[in-house]
CSV table of N, CA and C in Angstrom, one decimal:
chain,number,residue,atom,x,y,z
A,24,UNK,N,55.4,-82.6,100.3
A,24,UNK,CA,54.1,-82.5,99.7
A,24,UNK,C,53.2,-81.5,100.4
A,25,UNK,N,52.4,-81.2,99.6
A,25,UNK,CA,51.6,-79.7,100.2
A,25,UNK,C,50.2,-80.7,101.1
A,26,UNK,N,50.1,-79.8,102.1
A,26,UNK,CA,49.3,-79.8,103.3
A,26,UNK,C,47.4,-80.3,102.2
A,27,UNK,N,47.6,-79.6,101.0
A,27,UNK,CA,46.4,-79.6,100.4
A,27,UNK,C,46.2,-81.3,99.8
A,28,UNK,N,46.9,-81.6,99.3
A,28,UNK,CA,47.6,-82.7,98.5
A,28,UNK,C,47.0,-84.3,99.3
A,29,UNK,N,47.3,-84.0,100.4
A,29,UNK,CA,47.1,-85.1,101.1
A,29,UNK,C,45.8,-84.8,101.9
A,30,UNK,N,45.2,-83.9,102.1
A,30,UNK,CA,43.8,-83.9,102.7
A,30,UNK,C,43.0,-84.2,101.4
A,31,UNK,N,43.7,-84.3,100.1
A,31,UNK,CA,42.6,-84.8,99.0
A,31,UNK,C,41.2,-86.4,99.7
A,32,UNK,N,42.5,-87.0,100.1
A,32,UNK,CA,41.8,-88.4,100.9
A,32,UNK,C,40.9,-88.4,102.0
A,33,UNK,N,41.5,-87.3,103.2
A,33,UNK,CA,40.9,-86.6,104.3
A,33,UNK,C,39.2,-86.6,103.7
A,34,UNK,N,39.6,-85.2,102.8
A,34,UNK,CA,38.0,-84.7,102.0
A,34,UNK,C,37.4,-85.7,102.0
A,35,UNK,N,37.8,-86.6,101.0
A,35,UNK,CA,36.9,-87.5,100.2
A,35,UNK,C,36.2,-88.5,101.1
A,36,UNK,N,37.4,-88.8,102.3
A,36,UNK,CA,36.6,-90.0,103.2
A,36,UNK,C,35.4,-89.3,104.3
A,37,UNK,N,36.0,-87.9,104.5
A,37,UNK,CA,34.5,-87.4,105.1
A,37,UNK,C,33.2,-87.5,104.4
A,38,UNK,N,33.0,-87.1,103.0
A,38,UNK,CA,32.5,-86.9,102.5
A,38,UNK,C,31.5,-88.6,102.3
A,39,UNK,N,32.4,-89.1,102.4
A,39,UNK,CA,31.6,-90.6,102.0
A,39,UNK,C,31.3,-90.8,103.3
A,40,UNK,N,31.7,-90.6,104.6
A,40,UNK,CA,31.0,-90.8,105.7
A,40,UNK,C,29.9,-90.1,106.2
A,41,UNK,N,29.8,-89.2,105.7
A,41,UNK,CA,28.9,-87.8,105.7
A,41,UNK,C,27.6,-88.3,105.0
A,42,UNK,N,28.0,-88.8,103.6
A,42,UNK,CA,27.0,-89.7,102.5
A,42,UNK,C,26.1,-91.1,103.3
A,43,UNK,N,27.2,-91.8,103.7
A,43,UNK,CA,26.7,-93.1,104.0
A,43,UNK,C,26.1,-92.7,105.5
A,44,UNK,N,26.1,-91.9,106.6
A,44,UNK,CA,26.2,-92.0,107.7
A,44,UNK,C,26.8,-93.0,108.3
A,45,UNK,N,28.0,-92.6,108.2
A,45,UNK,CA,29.2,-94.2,109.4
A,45,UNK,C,30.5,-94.2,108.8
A,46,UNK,N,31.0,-94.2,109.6
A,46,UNK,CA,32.5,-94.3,109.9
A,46,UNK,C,33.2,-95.4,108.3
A,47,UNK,N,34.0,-94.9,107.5
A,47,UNK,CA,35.3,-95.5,106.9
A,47,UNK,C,34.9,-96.6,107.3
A,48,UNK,N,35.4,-97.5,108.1
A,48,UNK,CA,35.7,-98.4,108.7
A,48,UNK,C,34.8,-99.3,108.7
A,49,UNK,N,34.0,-98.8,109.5
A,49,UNK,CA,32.4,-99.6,109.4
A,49,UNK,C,31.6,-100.1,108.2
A,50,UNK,N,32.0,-99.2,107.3
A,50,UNK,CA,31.4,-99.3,106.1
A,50,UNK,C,32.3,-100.0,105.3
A,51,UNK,N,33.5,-100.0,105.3
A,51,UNK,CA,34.2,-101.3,104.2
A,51,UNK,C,34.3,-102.7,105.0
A,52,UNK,N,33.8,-102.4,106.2
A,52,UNK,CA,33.4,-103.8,107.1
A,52,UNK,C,31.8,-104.0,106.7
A,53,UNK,N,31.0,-103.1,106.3
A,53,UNK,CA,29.6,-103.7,105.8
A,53,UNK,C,30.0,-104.4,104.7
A,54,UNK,N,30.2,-103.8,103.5
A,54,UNK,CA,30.5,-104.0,102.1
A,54,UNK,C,31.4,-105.2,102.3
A,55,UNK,N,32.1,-105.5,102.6
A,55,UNK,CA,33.1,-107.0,103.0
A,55,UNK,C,32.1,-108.1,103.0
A,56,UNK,N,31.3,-108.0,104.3
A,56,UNK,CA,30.3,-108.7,104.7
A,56,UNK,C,29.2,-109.3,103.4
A,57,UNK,N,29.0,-108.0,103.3
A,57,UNK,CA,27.5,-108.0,102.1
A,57,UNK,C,27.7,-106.8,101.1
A,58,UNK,N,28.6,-107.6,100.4
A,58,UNK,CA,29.0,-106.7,98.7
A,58,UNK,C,27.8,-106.4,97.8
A,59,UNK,N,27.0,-106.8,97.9
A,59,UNK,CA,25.7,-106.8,96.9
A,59,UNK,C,24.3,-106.2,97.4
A,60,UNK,N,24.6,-105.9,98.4
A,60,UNK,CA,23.2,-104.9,99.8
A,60,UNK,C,23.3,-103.6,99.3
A,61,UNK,N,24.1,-103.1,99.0
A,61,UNK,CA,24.4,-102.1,98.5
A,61,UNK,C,25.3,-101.0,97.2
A,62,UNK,N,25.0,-101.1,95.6
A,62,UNK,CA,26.2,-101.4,95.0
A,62,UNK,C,26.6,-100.4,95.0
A,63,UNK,N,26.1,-98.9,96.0
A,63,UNK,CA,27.2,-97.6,95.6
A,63,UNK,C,28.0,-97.7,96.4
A,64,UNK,N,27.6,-98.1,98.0
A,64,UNK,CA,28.7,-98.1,99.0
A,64,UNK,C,29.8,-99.4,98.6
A,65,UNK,N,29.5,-100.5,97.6
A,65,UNK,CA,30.4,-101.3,97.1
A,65,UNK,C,31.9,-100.7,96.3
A,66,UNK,N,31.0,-99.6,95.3
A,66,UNK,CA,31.9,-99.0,94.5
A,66,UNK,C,32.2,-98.0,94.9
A,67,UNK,N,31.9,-97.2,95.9
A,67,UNK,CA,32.7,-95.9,96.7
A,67,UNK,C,33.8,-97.0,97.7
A,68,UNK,N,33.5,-97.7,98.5
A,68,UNK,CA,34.5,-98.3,98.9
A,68,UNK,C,35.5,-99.2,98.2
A,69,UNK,N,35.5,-99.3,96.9
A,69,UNK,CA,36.6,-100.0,96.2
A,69,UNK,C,37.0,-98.8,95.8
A,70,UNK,N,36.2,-98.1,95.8
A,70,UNK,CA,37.3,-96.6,94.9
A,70,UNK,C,38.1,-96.2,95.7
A,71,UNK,N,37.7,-96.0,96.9
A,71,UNK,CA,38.8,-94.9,98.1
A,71,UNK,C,39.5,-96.1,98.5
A,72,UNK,N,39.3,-97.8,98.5
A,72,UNK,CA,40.7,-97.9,99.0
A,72,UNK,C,41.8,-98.4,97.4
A,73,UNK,N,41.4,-97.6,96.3
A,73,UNK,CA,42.5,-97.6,95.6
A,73,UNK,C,43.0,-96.1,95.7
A,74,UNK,N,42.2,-95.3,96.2
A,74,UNK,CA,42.7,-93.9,96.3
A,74,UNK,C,43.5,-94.2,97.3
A,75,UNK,N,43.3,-95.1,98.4
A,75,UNK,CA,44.4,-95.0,99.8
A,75,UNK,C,45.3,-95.3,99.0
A,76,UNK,N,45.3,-96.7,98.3
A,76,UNK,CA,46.7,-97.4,97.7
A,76,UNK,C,47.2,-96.4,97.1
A,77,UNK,N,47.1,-95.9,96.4
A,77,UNK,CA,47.7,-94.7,95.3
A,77,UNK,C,48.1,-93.8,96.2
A,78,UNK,N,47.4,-93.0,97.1
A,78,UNK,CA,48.3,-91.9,97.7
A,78,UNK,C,50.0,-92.7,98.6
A,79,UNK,N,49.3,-93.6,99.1
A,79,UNK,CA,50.8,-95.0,100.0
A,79,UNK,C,51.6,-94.4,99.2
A,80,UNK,N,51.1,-94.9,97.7
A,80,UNK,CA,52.4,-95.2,96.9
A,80,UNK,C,53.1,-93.4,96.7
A,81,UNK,N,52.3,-92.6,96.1
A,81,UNK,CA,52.7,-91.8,96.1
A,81,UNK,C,53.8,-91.0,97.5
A,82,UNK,N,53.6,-91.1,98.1
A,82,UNK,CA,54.2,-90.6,99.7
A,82,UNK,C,55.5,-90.9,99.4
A,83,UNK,N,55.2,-92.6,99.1
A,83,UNK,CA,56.2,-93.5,99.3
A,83,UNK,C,57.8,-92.6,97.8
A,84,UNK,N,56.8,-92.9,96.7
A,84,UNK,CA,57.9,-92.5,95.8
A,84,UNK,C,58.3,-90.8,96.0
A,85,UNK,N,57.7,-90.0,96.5
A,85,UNK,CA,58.0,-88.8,97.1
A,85,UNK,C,59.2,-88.8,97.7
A,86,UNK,N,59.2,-89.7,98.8
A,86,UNK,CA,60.1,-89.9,99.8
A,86,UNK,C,61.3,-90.4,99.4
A,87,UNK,N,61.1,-91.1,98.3
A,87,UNK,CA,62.6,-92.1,97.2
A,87,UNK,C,63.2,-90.8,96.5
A,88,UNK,N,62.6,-89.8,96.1
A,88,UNK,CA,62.7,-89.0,95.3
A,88,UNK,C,64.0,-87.6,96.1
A,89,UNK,N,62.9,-87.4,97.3
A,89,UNK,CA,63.7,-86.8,98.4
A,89,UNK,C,65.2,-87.2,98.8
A,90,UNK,N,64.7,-88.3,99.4
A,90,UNK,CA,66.1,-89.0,99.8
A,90,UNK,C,67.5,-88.9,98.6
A,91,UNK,N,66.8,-89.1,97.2
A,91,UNK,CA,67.8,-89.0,96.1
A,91,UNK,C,68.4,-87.5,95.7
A,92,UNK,N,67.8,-87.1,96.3
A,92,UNK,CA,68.3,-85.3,95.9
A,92,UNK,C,69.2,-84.7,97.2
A,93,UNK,N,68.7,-85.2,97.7
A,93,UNK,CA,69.4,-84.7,99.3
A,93,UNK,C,71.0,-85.1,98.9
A,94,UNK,N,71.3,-86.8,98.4
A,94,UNK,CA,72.2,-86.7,98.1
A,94,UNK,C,73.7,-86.5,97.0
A,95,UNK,N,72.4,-85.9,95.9
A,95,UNK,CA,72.6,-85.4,95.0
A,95,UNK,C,72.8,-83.8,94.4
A,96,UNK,N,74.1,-83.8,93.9
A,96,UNK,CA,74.6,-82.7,93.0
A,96,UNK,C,74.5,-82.7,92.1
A,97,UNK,N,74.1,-81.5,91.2
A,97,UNK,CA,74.0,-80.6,89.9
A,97,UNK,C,72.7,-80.8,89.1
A,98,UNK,N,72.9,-81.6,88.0
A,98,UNK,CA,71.7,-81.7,86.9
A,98,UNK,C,70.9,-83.5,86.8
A,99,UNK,N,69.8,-83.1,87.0
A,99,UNK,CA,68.7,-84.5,86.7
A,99,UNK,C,68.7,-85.2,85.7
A,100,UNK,N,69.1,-84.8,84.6
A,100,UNK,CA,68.9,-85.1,83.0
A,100,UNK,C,69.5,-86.5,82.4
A,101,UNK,N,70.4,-87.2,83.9
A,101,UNK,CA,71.0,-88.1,83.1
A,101,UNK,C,70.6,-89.5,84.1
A,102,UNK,N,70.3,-89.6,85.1
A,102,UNK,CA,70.3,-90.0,85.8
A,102,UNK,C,69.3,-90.8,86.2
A,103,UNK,N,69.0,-91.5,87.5
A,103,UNK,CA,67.7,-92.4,88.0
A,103,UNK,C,67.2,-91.3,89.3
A,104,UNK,N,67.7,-90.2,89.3
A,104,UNK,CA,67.0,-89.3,89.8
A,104,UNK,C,65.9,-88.9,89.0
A,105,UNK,N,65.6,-88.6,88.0
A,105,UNK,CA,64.8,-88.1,87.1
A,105,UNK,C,63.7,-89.2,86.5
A,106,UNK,N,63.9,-90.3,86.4
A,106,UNK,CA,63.5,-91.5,86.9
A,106,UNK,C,62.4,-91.5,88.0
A,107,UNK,N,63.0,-91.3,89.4
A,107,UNK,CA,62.2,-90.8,90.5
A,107,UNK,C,61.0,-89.8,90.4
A,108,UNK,N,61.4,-88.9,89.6
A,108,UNK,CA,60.4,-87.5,89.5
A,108,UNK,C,59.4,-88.2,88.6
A,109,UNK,N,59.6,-88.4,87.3
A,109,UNK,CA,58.8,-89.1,87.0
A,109,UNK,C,57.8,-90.1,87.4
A,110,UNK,N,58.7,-91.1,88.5
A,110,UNK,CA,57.5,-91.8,89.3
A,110,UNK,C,56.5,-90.9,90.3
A,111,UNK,N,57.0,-89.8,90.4
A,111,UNK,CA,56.2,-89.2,91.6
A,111,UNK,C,55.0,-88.5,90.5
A,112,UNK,N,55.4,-87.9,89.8
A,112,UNK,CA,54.4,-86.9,88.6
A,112,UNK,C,53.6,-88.7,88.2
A,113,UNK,N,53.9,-90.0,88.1
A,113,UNK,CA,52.9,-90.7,87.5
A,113,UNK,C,51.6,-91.0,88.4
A,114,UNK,N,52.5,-90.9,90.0
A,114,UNK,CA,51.9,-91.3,91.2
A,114,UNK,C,50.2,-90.4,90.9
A,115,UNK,N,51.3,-89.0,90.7
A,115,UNK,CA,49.8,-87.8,91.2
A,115,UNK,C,49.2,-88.0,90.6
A,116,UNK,N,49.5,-88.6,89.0
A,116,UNK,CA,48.3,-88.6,88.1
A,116,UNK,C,47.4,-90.2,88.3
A,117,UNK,N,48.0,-90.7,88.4
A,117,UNK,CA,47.2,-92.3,89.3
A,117,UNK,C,46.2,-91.8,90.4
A,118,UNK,N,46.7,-90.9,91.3
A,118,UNK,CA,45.9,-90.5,92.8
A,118,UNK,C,44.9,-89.6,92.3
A,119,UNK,N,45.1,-88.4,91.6
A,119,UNK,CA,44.3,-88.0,91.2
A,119,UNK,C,43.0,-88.3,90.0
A,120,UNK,N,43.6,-89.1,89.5
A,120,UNK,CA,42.5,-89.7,88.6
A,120,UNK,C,41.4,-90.6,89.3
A,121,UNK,N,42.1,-91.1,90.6
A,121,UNK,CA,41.2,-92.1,91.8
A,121,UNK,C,40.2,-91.2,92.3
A,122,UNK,N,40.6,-90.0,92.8
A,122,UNK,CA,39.7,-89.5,93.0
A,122,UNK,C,39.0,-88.3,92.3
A,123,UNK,N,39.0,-88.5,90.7
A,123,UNK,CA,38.2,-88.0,90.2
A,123,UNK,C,36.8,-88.9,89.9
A,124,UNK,N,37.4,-89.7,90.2
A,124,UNK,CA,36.5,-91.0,89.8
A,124,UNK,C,35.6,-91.0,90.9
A,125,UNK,N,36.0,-91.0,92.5
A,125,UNK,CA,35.2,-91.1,93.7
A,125,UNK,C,34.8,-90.1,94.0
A,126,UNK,N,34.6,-88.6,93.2
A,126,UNK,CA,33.9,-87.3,93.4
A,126,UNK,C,32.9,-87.9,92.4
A,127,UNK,N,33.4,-87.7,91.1
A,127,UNK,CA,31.7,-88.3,90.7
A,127,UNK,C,31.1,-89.4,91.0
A,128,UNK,N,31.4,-90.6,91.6
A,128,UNK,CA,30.1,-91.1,92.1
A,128,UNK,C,29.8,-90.6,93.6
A,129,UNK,N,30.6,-89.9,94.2
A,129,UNK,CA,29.7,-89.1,95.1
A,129,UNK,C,29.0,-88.0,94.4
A,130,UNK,N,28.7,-87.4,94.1
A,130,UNK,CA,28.1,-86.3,92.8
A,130,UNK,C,26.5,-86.5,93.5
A,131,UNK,N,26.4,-85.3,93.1
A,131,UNK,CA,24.9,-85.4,93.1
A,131,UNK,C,23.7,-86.1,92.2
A,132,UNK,N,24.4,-86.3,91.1
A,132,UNK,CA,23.7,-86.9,90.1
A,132,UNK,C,24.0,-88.8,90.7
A,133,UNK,N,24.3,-89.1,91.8
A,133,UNK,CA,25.1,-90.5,91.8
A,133,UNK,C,24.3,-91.0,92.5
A,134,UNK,N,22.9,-91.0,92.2
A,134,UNK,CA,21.6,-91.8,93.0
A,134,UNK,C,20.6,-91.6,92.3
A,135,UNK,N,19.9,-92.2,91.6
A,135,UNK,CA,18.8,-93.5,90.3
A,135,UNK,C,19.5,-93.6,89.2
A,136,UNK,N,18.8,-93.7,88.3
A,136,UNK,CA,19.2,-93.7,86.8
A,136,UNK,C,20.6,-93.3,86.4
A,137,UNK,N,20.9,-92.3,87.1
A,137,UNK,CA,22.5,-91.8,86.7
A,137,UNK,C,23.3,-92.6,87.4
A,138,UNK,N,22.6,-93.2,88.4
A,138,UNK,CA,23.7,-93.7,89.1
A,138,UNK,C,24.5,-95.0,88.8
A,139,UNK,N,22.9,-96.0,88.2
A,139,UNK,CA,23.5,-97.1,88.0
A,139,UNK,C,24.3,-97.2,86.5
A,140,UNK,N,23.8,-95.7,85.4
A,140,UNK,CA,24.8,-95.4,84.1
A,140,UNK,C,26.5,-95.8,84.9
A,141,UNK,N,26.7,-94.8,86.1
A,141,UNK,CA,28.0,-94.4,86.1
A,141,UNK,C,28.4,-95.7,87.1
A,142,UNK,N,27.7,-96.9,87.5
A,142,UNK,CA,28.1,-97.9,87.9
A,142,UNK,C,28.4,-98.9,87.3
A,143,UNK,N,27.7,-98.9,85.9
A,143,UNK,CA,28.3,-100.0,85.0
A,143,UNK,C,29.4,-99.2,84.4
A,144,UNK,N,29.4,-98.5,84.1
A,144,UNK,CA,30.9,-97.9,83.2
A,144,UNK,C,32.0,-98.0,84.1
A,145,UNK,N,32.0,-98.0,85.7
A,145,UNK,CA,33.4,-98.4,86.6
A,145,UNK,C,32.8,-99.7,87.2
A,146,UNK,N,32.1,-100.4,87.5
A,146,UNK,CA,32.1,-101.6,87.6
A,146,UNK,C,33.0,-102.6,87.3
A,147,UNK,N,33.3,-102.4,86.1
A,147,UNK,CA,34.5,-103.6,85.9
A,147,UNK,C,33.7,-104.7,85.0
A,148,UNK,N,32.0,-104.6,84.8
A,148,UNK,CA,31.2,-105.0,84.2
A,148,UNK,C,31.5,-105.4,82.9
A,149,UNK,N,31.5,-106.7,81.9
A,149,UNK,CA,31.9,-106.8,80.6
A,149,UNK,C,30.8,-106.8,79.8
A,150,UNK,N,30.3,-105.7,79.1
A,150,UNK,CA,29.7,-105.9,78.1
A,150,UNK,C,30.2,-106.1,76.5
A,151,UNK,N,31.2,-106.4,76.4
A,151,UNK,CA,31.6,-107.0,74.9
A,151,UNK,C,32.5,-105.9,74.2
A,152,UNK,N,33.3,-106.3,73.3
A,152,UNK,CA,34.2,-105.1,72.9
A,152,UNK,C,33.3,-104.1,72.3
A,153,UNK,N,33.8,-103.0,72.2
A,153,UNK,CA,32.9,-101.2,71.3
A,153,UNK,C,33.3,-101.9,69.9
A,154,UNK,N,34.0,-102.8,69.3
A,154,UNK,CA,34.6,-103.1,68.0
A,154,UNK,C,34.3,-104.3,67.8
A,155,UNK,N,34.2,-104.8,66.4
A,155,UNK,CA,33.8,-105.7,66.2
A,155,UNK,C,35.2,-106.4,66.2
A,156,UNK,N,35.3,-107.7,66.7
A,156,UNK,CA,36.8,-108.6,66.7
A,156,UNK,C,36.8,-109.4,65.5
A,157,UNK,N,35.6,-109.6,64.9
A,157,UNK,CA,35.1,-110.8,63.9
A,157,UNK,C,35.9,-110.4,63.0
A,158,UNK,N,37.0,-111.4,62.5
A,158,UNK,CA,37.6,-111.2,60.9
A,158,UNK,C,36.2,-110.5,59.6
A,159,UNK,N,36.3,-109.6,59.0
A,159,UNK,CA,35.1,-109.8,58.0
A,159,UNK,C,35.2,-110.4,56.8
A,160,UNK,N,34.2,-110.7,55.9
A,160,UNK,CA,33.7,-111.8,55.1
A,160,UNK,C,35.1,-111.7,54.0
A,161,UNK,N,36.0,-113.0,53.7
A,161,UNK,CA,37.0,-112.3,52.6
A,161,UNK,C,37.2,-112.1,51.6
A,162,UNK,N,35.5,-111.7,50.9
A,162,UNK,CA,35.4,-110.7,49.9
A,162,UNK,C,35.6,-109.0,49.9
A,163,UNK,N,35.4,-109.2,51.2
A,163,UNK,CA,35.9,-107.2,52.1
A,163,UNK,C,36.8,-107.0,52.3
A,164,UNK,N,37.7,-108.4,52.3
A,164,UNK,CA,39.3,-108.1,52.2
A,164,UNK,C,39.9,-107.7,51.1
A,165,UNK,N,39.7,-108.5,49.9
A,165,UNK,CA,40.4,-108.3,48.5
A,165,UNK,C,39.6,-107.0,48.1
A,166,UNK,N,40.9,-106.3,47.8
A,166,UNK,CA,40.4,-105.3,47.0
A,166,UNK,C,39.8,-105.4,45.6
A,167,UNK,N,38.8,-104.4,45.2
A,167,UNK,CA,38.3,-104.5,43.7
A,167,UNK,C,39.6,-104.5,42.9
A,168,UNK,N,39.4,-105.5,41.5
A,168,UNK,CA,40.4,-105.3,40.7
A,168,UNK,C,40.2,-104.0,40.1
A,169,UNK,N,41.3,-102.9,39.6
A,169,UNK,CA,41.5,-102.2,39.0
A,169,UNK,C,41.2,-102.2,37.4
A,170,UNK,N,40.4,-101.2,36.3
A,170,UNK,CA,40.8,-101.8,35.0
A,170,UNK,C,42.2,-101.5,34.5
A,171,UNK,N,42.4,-102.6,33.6
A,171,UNK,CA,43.6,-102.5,32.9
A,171,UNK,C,44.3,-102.9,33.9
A,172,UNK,N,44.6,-103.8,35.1
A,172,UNK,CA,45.1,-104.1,35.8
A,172,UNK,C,45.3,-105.6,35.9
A,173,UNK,N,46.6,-106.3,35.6
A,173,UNK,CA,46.5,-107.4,35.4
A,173,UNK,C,46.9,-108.4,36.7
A,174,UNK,N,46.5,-109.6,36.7
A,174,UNK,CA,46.5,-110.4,38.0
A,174,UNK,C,47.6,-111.7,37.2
């Protein structure tokens, strides 16, 4: 994996240390403590440690992928080698999606009004389906009879 790849996490944890003034550490030991004192350092610190989890994994399935090729001759196409690549290309897009998500709420726009928009949309918050679930009335079911259409 490229040297750039994996400072993705590097970046992002300075950046939120840089933000919050305080150390990684100290700060998901505030947030533990007192989840509700603060709800961005709540939701920047649930985001980076799914971004830690996702890069783990990623490493991890890199490494499955490695190991499988090293012992492997000729073509991918048939096999649980290809399998592996796949888990590694789903990884990046898992890790990278984590932290597209923890660049915008570090963003500059990620403190008043905008902030608390882009807090309920990753919150985890339920405000009710975008669709109605309600069966509708079952006159809206049956279609109009047709003329000259017999029943």
């Amino acid at each position: 994996m490229s040297d750039d790849m994996e400072d993705v996490v590097g970046v992002l944890t300075e950046q939120i240390e840089r933000r919050f003034a305080t150390s990684m550490d100290k700060l998901t030991a505030a947030v533990a403590k007192a989840p509700n004192a603060n709800r961005d350092a709540t939701g920047v610190v649930q985001w980076h440690g799914l971004l830690v989890a996702s890069q783990a994994a990623l490493q991890q399935a890199e490494d499955d992928l490695l190991a499988a090729l090293e012992t492997r001759t000729g073509e991918l196409a048939d096999d649980p080698t290809l399998a592996l690549a796949h888990r590694v290309n789903t990884a990046v897009t898992v890790r990278d999606g984590r932290a597209m998500v923890l660049r915008w709420l570090l963003g500059p726009d990620a403190q008043g009004d905008r902030a608390a928009e882009r807090r309920a949309r990753f919150s985890g918050a339920q405000r009710g389906p975008a669709v109605s679930t309600t069966m509708p009335a079952r006159s809206a079911m049956r279609p109009a009879p047709q003329r000259g259409a017999r029943r």
